[in-house]
Structure formats: structure tokens, C-alpha cells
Coordinates of C-alpha atoms in Angstrom, one line a residue:
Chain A
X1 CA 142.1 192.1 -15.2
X2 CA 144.6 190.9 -12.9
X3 CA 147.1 187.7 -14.6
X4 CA 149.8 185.7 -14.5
X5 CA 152.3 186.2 -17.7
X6 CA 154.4 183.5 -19.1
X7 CA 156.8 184.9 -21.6
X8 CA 156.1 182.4 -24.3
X9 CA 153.7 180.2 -25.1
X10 CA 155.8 177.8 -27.3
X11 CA 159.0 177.1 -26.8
X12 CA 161.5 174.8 -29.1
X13 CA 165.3 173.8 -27.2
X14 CA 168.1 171.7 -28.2
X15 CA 169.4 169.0 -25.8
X16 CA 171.8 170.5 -23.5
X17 CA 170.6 174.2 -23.9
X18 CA 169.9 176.1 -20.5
X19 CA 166.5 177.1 -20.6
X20 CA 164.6 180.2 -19.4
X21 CA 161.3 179.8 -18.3
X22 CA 159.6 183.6 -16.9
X23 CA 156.6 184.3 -15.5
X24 CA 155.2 187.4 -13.9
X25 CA 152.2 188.3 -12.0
X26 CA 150.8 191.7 -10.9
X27 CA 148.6 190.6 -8.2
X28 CA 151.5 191.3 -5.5
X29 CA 150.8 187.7 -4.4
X30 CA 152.9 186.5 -2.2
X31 CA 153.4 182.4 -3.4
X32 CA 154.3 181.6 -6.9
X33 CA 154.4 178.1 -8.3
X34 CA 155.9 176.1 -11.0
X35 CA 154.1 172.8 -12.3
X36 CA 154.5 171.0 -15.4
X37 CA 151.6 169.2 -16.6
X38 CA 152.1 165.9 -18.5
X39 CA 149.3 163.5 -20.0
X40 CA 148.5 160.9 -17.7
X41 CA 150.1 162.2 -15.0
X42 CA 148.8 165.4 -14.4
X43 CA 150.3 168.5 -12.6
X44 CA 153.1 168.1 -10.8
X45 CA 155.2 170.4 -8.5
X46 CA 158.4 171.7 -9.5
X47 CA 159.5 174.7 -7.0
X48 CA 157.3 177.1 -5.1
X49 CA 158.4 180.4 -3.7
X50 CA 156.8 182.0 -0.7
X51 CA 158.7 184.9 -0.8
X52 CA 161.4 187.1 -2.3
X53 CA 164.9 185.0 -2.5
X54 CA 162.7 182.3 -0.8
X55 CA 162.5 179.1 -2.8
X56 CA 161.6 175.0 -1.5
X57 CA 161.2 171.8 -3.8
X58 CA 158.4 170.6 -5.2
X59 CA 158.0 166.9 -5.7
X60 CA 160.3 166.5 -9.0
X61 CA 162.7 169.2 -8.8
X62 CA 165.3 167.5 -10.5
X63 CA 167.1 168.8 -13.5
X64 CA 165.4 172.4 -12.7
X65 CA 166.2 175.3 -10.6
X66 CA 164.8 178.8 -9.6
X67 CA 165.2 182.3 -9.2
X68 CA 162.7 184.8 -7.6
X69 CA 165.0 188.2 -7.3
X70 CA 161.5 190.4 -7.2
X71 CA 158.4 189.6 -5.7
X72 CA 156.0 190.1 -9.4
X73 CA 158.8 187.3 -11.6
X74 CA 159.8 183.8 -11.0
X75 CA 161.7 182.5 -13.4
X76 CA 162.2 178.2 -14.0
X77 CA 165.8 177.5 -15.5
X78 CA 166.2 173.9 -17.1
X79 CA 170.3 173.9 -16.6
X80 CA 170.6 171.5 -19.3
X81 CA 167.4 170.4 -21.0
X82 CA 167.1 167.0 -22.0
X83 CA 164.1 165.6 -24.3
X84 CA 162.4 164.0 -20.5
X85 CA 161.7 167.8 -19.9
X86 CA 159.4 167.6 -23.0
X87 CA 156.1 169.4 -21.2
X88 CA 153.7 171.8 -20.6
X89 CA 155.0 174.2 -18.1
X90 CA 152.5 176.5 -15.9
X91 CA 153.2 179.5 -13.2
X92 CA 150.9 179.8 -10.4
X93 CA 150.5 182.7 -8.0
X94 CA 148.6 183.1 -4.6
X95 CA 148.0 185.1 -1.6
X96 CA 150.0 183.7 1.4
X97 CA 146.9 181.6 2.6
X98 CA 147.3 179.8 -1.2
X99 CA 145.0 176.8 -0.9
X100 CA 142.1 178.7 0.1
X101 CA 142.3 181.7 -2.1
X102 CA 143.4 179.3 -4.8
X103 CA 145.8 180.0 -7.6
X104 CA 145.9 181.9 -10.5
X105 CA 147.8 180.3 -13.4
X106 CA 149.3 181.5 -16.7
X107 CA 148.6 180.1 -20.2
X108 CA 151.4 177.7 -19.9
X109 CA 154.4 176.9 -21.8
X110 CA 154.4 174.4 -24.0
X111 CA 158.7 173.3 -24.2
X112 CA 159.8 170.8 -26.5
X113 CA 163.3 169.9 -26.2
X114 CA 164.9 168.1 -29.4
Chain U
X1 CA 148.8 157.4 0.8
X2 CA 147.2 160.7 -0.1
X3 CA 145.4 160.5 -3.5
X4 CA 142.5 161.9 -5.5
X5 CA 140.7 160.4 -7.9
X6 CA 138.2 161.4 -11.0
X7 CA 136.0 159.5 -12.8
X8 CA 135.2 159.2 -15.7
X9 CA 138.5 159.8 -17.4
X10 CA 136.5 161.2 -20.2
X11 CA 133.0 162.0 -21.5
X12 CA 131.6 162.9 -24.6
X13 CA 127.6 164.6 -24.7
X14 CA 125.6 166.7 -26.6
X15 CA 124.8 170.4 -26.2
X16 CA 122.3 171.3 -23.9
X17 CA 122.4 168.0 -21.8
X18 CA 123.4 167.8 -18.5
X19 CA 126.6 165.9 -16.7
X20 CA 128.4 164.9 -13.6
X21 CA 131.6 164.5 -13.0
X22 CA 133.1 162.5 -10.0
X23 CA 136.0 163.1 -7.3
X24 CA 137.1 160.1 -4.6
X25 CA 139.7 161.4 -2.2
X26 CA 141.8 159.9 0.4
X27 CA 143.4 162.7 1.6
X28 CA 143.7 163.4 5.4
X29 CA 143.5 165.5 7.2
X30 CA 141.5 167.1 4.8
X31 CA 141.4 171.3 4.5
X32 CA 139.3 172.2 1.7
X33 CA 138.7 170.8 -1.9
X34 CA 138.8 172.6 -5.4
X35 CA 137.2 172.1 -9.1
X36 CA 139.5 173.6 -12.1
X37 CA 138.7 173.9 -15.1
X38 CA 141.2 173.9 -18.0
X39 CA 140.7 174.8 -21.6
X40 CA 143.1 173.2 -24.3
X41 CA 146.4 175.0 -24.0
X42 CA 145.3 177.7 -21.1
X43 CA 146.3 177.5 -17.6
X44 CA 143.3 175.8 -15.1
X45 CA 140.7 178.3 -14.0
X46 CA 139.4 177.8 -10.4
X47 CA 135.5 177.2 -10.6
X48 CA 134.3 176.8 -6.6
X49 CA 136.0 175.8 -3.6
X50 CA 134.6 173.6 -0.8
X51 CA 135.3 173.3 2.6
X52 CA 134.4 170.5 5.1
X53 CA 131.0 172.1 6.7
X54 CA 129.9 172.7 2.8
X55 CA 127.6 170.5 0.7
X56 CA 126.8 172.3 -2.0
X57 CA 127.7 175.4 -3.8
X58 CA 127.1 176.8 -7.4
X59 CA 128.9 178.8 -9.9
X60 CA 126.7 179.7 -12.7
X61 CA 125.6 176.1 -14.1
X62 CA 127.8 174.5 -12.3
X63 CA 127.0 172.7 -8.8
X64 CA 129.7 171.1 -6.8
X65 CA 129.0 169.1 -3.6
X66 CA 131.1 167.3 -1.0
X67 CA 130.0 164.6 1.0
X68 CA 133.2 164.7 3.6
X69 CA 131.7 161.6 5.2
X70 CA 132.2 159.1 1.7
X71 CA 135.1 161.5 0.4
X72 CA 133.6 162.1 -2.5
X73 CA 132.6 165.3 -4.7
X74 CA 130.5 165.8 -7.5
X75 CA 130.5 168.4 -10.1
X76 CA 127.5 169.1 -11.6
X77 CA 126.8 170.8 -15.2
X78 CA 123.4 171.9 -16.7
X79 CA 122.6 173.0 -19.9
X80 CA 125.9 171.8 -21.4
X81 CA 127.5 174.6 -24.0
X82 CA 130.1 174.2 -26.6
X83 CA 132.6 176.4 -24.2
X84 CA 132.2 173.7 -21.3
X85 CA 134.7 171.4 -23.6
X86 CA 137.6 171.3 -21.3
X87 CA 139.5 169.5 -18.6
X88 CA 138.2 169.5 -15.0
X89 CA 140.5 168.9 -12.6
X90 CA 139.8 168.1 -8.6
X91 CA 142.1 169.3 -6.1
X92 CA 142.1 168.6 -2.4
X93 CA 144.3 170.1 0.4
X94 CA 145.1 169.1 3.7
X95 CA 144.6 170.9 7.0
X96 CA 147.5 172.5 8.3
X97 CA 149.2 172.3 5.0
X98 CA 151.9 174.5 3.1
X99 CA 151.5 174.8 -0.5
X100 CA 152.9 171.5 -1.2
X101 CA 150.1 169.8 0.5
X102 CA 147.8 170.1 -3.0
X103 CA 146.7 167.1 -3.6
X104 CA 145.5 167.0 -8.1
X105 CA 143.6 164.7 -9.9
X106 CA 144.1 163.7 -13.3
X107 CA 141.1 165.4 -14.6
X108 CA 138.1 164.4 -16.6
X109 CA 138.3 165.5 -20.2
X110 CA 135.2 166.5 -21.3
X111 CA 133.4 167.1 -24.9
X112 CA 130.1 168.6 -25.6
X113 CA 129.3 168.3 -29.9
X114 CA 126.8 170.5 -31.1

């Protein structure tokens, strides 16, 4: 059964800490995605990835950056995590042609920054 | 501006009945357009994509349709179980577009009691 991985599905920071998000997928897909997901204002893009070393910005990439060093793991760093980056946090992955093949996503991350 | 919208925010039935579930988009120039459905704390699960020339398409007992003149689409369930509780989320993406051209709705939360 083919899947996206997040490394952990609960996650509690302090303010300040730098913060490791991982995901992996074993699809070789060649897109991955990171949203966060917040009530009320749904899912929202945070980076996206279209190949190795390739990253762009999402619509809130503020406060967040990214790595993609292999083509199965992106990984979402929160520099300094501040209680605003309170969220859900999903990984996506797709085939180049993404929005017709549509996206697989992980289970999530639920991060609570304190 | 680009924006998709779902009605009802949320809806509460009993097993076994049936429901429908709204999506109004203003998206242009419009690609193709997605139902998700997400489980409480699980990553969204794509349920059927439709593109412009499509009206109706089923998954099981769900039926989606797309009417691209109004810009609206319609998710349809039958026989309602316990497992349909969930969130189901529309998603529309524009011709020509990257992966940053997804376009989500909120989502409808919806609850089927026994």
C-alpha cells in the first residue's frame, strides 16, 4: 500500500525551539507539499517541492523553511516556533501532473507550540 | 478573486439516509475539480475528480456532479454509514496551473448517528 509518512503524529515545542517536521513518501512522486490545516481557515500552502533541491513558496511561508536533499523526504523546519504555528501540519505527494492525479497526504502532525 | 465555497458548513443525519453536499466556485480558468474526504485526525483522501466535459461520476455511494455552466458541484451520498462521519473538502484547479493553483474549500463537516 503505497503512503506518505509523517514522523509523528503529535508533537509538543517550546517557544523558540527549531522544529523538525519529516515526511517521506515511497511513491517516487515527483511533487511534495506542505499545508497546515487550521479551523476555519482550512488548508493552506506552506512550500511545495517539484524536485530534488527544488523548493518555491506557498501562500504563508513565513516563519518556515524547507529542505528536500532526496527525492522520497521533505522535511518542514519551523526556525523558531512561536505559539501562531499552533497547527495541524500535512505532507502531500504527487506525480508531476499533481492536480490531476491528485495528492496523496499523510496522517498529519498535530504541533502545539507552548 | 479565485474562491470555492461549500455549503452547508455542517450537517448532522441519521444512518442509512441520504445527503448532499454543495460546492460554488469562482475559479477561472477552471482545470478540473476534486472531493476529499477527511477523517478526524487523518490526512484527506481523494474520492473522485471531475473535469470540465464531466457531469457525473460515482465512487461507491458517492455521486459527484459538475455543472461548469452555474459553477457548482454536488456530492452526493446514499445509504449514509457511521464511517461517512468526516470532513469533505472541495478542491478546484485552474487550467494551466502549477501546483499552487489549488484552489480548497473549507469543507463540510459531516455526522451520521446511528
Amino acid at each position: 500500500d503505497v503512503k506518505v509518512t509523517q514522523s509523528s503524529r503529535y508533537l509538543v515545542k517550546r517557544t523558540g525551539e527549531k522544529v523538525f517536521l519529516e515526511c517521506v513518501q515511497d511513491m517516487d512522486h515527483e511533487n511534495m507539499f506542505w499545508y497546515r490545516q487550521d479551523p476555519g481557515l482550512g488548508l493552506r500552502l506552506i512550500y511545495f517541492s517539484y524536485d530534488v533541491k527544488m523548493k518555491e513558496k506557498g501562500d504563508i511561508p513565513e516563519g518556515y523553511s524547507v529542505s528536500r536533499e532526496k527525492k522520497e523526504r521533505f522535511s518542514l523546519i519551523l526556525e523558531s516556533a512561536s505559539t501562531n504555528q499552533t497547527s495541524m501540519y500535512l505532507c502531500a505527494s504527487s506525480p508531476r501532473a499533481g492536480p490531476i492525479h491528485g495528492y496523496t497526504f499523510g496522517s498529519g502532525t498535530r504541533l502545539t507550540v507552548v | 478573486k479565485n474562491q470555492v465555497e461549500q455549503s452547508p458548513q455542517s450537517l448532522i443525519i441519521l444512518e442509512g439516509k441520504n445527503c448532499t453536499l454543495q460546492c460554488n466556485y469562482t475559479v477561472s480558468p477552471f482545470s478540473n475539480l476534486r472531493w476529499y474526504k477527511q477523517d478526524t485526525g487523518r490526512g484527506p483522501v481523494s474520492l473522485t475528480i471531475m473535469t470540465f466535459s464531466e457531469n457525473t461520476k460515482s465512487n461507491g455511494r458517492y455521486t459527484a456532479t459538475l455543472d461548469a455552466d452555474t459553477k457548482q458541484s454536488s456530492l452526493h451520498i446514499t445509504a449514509s454509514q457511521l464511517s461517512d462521519s468526516a470532513s469533505y473538502i472541495c478542491v478546484v484547479s485552474r487550467r494551466g496551473g502549477n501546483n499552487r493553483k489549488l484552489i480548497w474549500g473549507l469543507g463540510t463537516s459531516l455526522a451520521v448517528n446511528p
